[in-house]
Each structure stands twice: as structure tokens, then as C-alpha cells.
GROMACS .gro file of C-alpha atoms in nm:
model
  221
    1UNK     CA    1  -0.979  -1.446   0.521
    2UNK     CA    2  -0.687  -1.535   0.334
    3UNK     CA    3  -0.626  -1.523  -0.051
    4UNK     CA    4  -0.777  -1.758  -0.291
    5UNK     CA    5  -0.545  -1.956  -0.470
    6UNK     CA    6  -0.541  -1.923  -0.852
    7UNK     CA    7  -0.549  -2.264  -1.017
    8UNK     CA    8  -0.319  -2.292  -1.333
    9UNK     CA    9   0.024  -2.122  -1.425
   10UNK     CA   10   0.239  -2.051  -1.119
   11UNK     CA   11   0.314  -1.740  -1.079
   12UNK     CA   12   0.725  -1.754  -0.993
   13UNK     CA   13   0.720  -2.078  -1.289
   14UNK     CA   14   0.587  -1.760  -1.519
   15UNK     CA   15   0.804  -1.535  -1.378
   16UNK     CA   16   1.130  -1.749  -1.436
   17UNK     CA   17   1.039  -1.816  -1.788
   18UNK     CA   18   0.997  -1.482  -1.886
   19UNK     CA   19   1.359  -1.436  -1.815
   20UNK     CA   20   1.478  -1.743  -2.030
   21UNK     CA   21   1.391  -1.527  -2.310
   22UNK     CA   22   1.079  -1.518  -2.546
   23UNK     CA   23   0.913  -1.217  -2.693
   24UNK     CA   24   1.018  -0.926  -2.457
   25UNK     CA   25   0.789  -0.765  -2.263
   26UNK     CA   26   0.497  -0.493  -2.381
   27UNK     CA   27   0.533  -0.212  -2.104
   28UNK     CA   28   0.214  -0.062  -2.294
   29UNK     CA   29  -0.013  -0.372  -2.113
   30UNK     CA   30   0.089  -0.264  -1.786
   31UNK     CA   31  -0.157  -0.017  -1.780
   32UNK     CA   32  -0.415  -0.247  -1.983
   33UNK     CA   33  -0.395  -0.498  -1.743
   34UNK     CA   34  -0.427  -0.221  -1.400
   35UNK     CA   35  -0.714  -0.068  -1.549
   36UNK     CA   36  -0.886  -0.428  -1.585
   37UNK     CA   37  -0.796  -0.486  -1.242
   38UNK     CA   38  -0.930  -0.163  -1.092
   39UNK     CA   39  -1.245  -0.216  -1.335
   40UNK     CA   40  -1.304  -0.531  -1.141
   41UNK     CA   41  -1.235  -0.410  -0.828
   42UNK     CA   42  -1.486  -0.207  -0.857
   43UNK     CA   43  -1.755  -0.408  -0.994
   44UNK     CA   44  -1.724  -0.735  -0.808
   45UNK     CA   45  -1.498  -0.623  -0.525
   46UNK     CA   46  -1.154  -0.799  -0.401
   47UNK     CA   47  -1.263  -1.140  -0.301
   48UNK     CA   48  -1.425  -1.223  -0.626
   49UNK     CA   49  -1.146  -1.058  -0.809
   50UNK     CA   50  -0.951  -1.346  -0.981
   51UNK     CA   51  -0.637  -1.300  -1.212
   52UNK     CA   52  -0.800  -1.530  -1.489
   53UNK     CA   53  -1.086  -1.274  -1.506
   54UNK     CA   54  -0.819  -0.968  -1.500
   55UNK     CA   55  -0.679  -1.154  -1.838
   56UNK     CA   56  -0.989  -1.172  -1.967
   57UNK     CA   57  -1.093  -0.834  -1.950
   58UNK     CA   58  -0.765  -0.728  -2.068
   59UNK     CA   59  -0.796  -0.997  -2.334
   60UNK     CA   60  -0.434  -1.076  -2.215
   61UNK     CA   61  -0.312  -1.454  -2.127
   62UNK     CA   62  -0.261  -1.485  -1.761
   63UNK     CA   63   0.112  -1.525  -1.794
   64UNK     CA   64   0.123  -1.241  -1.914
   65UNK     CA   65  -0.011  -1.109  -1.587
   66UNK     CA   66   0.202  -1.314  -1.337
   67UNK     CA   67   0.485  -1.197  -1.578
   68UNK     CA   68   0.429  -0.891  -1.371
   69UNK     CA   69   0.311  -0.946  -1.034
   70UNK     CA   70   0.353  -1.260  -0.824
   71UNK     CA   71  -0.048  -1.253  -0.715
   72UNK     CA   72  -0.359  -1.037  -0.670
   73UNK     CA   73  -0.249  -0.873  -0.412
   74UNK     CA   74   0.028  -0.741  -0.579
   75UNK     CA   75  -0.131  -0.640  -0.938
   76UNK     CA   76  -0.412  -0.461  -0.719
   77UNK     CA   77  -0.209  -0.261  -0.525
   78UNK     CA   78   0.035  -0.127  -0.814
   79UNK     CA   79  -0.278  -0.075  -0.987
   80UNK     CA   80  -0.453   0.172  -0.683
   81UNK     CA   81  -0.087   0.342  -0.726
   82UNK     CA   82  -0.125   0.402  -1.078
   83UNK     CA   83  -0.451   0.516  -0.988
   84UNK     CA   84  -0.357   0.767  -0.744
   85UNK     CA   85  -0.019   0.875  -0.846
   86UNK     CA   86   0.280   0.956  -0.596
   87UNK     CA   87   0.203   1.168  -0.339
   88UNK     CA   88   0.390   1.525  -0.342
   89UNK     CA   89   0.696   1.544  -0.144
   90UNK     CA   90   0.735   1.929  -0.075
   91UNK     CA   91   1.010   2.041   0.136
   92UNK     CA   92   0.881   2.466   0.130
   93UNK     CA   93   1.050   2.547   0.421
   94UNK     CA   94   0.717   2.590   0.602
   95UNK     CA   95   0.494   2.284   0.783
   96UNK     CA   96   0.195   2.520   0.651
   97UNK     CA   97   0.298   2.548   0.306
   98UNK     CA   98   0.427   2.183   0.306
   99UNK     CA   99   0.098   2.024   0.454
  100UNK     CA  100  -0.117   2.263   0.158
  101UNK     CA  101   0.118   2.103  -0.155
  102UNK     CA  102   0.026   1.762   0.027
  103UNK     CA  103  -0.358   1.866   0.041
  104UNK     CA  104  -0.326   1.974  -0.301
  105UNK     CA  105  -0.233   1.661  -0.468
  106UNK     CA  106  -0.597   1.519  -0.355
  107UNK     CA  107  -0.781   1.623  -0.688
  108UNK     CA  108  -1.186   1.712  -0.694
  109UNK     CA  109  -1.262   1.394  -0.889
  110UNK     CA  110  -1.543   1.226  -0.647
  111UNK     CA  111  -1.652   1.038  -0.932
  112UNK     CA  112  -1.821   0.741  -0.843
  113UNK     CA  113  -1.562   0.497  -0.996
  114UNK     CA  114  -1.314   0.644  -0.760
  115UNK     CA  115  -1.582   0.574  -0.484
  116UNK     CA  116  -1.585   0.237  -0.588
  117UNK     CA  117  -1.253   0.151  -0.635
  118UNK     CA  118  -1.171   0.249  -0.285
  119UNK     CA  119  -1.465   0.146  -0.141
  120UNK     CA  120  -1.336  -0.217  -0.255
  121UNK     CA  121  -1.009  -0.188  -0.146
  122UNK     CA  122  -1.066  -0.086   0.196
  123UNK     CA  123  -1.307  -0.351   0.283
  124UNK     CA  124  -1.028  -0.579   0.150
  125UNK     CA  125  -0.767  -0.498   0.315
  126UNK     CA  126  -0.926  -0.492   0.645
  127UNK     CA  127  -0.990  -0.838   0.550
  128UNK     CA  128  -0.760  -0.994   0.404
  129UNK     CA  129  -0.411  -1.056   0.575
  130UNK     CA  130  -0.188  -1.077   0.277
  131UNK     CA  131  -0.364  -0.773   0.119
  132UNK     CA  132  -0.323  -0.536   0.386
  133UNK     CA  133   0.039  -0.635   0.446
  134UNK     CA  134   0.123  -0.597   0.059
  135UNK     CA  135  -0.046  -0.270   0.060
  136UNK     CA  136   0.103  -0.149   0.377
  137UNK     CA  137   0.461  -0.218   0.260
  138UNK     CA  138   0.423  -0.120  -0.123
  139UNK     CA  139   0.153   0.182  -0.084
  140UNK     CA  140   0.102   0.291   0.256
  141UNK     CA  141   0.459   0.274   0.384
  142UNK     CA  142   0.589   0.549   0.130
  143UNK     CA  143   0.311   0.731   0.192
  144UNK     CA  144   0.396   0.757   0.539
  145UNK     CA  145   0.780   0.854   0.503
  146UNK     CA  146   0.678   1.172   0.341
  147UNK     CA  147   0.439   1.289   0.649
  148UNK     CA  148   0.728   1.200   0.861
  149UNK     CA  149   0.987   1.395   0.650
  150UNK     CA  150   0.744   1.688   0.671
  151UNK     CA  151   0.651   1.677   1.031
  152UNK     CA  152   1.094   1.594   1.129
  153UNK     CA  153   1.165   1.933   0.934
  154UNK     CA  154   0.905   2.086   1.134
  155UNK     CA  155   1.064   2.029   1.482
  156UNK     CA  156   1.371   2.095   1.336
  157UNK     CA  157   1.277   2.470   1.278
  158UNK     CA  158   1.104   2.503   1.558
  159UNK     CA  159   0.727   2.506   1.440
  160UNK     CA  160   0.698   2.172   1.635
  161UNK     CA  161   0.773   2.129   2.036
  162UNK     CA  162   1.014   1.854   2.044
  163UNK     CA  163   0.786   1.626   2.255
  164UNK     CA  164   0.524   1.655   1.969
  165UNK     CA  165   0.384   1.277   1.930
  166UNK     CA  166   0.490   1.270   1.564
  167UNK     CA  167   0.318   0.937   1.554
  168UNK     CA  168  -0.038   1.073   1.541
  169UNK     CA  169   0.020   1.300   1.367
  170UNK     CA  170   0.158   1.095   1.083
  171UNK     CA  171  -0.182   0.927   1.087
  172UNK     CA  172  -0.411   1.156   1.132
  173UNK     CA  173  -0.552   1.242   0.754
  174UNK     CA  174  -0.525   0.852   0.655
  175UNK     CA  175  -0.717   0.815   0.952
  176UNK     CA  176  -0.975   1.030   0.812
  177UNK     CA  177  -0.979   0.948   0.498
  178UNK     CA  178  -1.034   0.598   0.612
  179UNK     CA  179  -1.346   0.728   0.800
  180UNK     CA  180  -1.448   0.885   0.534
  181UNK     CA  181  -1.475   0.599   0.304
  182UNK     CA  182  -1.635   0.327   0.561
  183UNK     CA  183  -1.894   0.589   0.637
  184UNK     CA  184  -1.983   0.810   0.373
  185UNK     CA  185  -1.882   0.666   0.043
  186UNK     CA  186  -1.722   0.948  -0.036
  187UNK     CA  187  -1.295   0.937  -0.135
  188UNK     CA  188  -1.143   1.272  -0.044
  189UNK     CA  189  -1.073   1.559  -0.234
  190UNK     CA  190  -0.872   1.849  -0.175
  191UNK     CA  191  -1.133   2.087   0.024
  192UNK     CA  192  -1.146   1.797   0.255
  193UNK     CA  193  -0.770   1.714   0.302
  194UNK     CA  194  -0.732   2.134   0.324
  195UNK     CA  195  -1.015   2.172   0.594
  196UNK     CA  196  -0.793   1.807   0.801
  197UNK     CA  197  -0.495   2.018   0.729
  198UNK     CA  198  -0.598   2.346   0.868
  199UNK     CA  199  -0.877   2.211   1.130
  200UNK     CA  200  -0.695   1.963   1.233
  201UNK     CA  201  -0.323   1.877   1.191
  202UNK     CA  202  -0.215   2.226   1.256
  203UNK     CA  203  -0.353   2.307   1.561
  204UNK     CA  204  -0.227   2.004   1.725
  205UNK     CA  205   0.091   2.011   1.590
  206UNK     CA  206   0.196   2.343   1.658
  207UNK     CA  207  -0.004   2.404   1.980
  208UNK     CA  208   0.224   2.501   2.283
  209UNK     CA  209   0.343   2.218   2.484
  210UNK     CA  210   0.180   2.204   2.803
  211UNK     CA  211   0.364   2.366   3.123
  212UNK     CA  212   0.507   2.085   3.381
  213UNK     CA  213   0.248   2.034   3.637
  214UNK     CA  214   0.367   2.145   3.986
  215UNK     CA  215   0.438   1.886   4.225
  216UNK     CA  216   0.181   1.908   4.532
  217UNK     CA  217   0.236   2.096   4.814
  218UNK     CA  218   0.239   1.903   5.147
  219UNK     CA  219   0.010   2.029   5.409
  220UNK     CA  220   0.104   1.957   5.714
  221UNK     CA  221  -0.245   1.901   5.955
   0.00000   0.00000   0.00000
């Protein structure tokens, strides 16, 4: 299902008028204008989501919105990054001790906001197209390059065999998290990205690579 179409003020017409000058820009409704959009998110869910109504609850105009983002899409996703913050980027000098700071920065919140707010962006973006690739390339895709960097120092000490498939396990706690959501309702927390950490991505990453099978022995009848 592709995006819905805002009627009204074009977004790049906004966007190249805010640079002809005019009253500069209030960083301060950045965050007015996120929280509206994560408020609404979580109430009506994606689809319904409209930047006219994200103005309104901000009681901002909605130039002053596409001032800032080019769409939806766009406001939404800087707005679950807000929301969640950077993820750590540890570099301890152990895959253990860098996997815990990354387990770590998953607070105990569970509060049913949260719930919601995730719960209505991960029905989205497994349906809408221009969704999931704005929040692949702006949120996801960062996200990624710091398991890699973790799991790439790892084989590079030695804690990983070389033939490791680095590729799964890059996925494996979004994966779960994912799961987690769909199913359960529930966004993680930190004894639940510990218990993926230490249950999970450890064990496979570090278990010993298999032996090369020997080739078969030819008996001669």
C-alpha cells in the first residue's frame, strides 16, 4: 500500500522557501512536532497518520512541518529515532563485553506507549513500500553498521572462525525483537536483549567451526 498523498503545500515548494529567508527556524519544535507524530502513531496508527493532523496536534502550520521533512515517512522515522536514541557503539576489546554495552542501551521501559508506538510502526512498514525503505536507509541501516563493526573486530581477534556467516548474525536480535512485537506486544528491554545476547548470539558466533567432512571411501565389491 503506498503513501497517501497530502493535499495542500508541497513539501520541496516549502522546503525551497524556507531558504529564501523568513523567520529562521525554531529547533525547539522539532521535538514538538516528533512527539505529535509518535502520539499519533500510536493512537490511530501509520495509515491514518496525516501531516495536517501532526500540525494540529502540535498546533504548528504544516509548513512548518514539511520545513523539516519532505513526507510522513520521513517525520515518522526521525521521530522513532528521537524516540529510541542512538544505539551504543562500544569497541571493549571483547565481542562479550561489546554485545552487553549493546544489550544495555535497551532500557526497562515496557510502558505501553512504547508498545504502541512500535506496534504501529512495524505493521507499517511491513506495509508500506516507501516506509520501510525510508526506515531501512535512515534507522535500520546505522543500526546495522554497528553489529557489523562489532562482529568484524571479533574475527579479527580471533573470537570468531573466519567462515562465521556474519550475515545472521547481524540480524539475529532485530529478528527477535521483530518477533517479539508481532506476537507478544511486548518492545524489548534489556533482560531480553541480555538473555538473545548470551542464549543466543554467543553461542553461535563463537562455536567451533565444524571439521571438513571426509571424502568417502570407495569400496571396491
Amino acid at each position: 500500500m503506498g503513501l497517501p498523498v497530502d493535499p495542500g503545500t508541497d513539501g520541496a515548494a516549502a522546503q525551497r522557501a524556507d531558504h529564501r529567508g523568513g523567520r529562521p527556524r525554531d529547533p525547539s519544535r522539532d521535538d514538538e512536532l516528533c512527539r505529535a507524530a509518535l502520539e499519533l502513531l500510536a493512537e490511530i496508527g501509520y495509515e491514518r497518520l496525516s501531516i495536517d493532523a501532526v500540525a494540529a496536534r502540535a498546533h504548528a502550520g504544516k509548513g512548518a512541518v514539511y520545513r523539516r521533512w519532505s513526507g510522513k515517512a520521513e517525520l515518522v522515522v526521525d521521530a522513532i529515532e528521537r524516540f529510541k536514541g542512538p544505539l551504543a557503539k562500544p569497541d571493549t576489546g571483547s565481542l562479550r563485553e561489546d554485545l552487553e554495552e549493546i544489550a544495555r542501551a535497551f532500557a526497562e521501559t515496557g510502558s505501553v506507549f512504547e508498545t504502541r508506538v512500535m506496534v504501529g510502526l512495524i505493521s507499517a512498514v511491513l506495509q508500506d513500500e516507501v516506509l520501510r525503505e525510508v526506515f531501512r536507509r535512515h534507522f535500520e541501516e546505522s543500526r546495522r553498521q554497528v553489529f557489523e563493526t562489532v562482529f568484524r573486530r571479533a574475527v579479527e581477534r580471533g573470537e570468531i572462525p573466519p567462515e562465521r556467516d556474519l550475515e545472521l548474525l547481524v540480524g539475529l536480535l532485530p529478528a527477535l525483537i521483530l518477533q517479539r512485537v508481532l506476537l507478544y506486544g511486548t518492545p524489548p528491554d534489556h533482560a531480553f536483549a541480555r538473555r538473545v545476547v548470551h542464549e543466543v548470539i554467543l553461542p553461535l558466533a563463537t562455536a567451533p567451526a565444524p571439521s571438513p567432512a571426509s571424502p568417502p571411501t570407495r569400496c571396491d565389491r
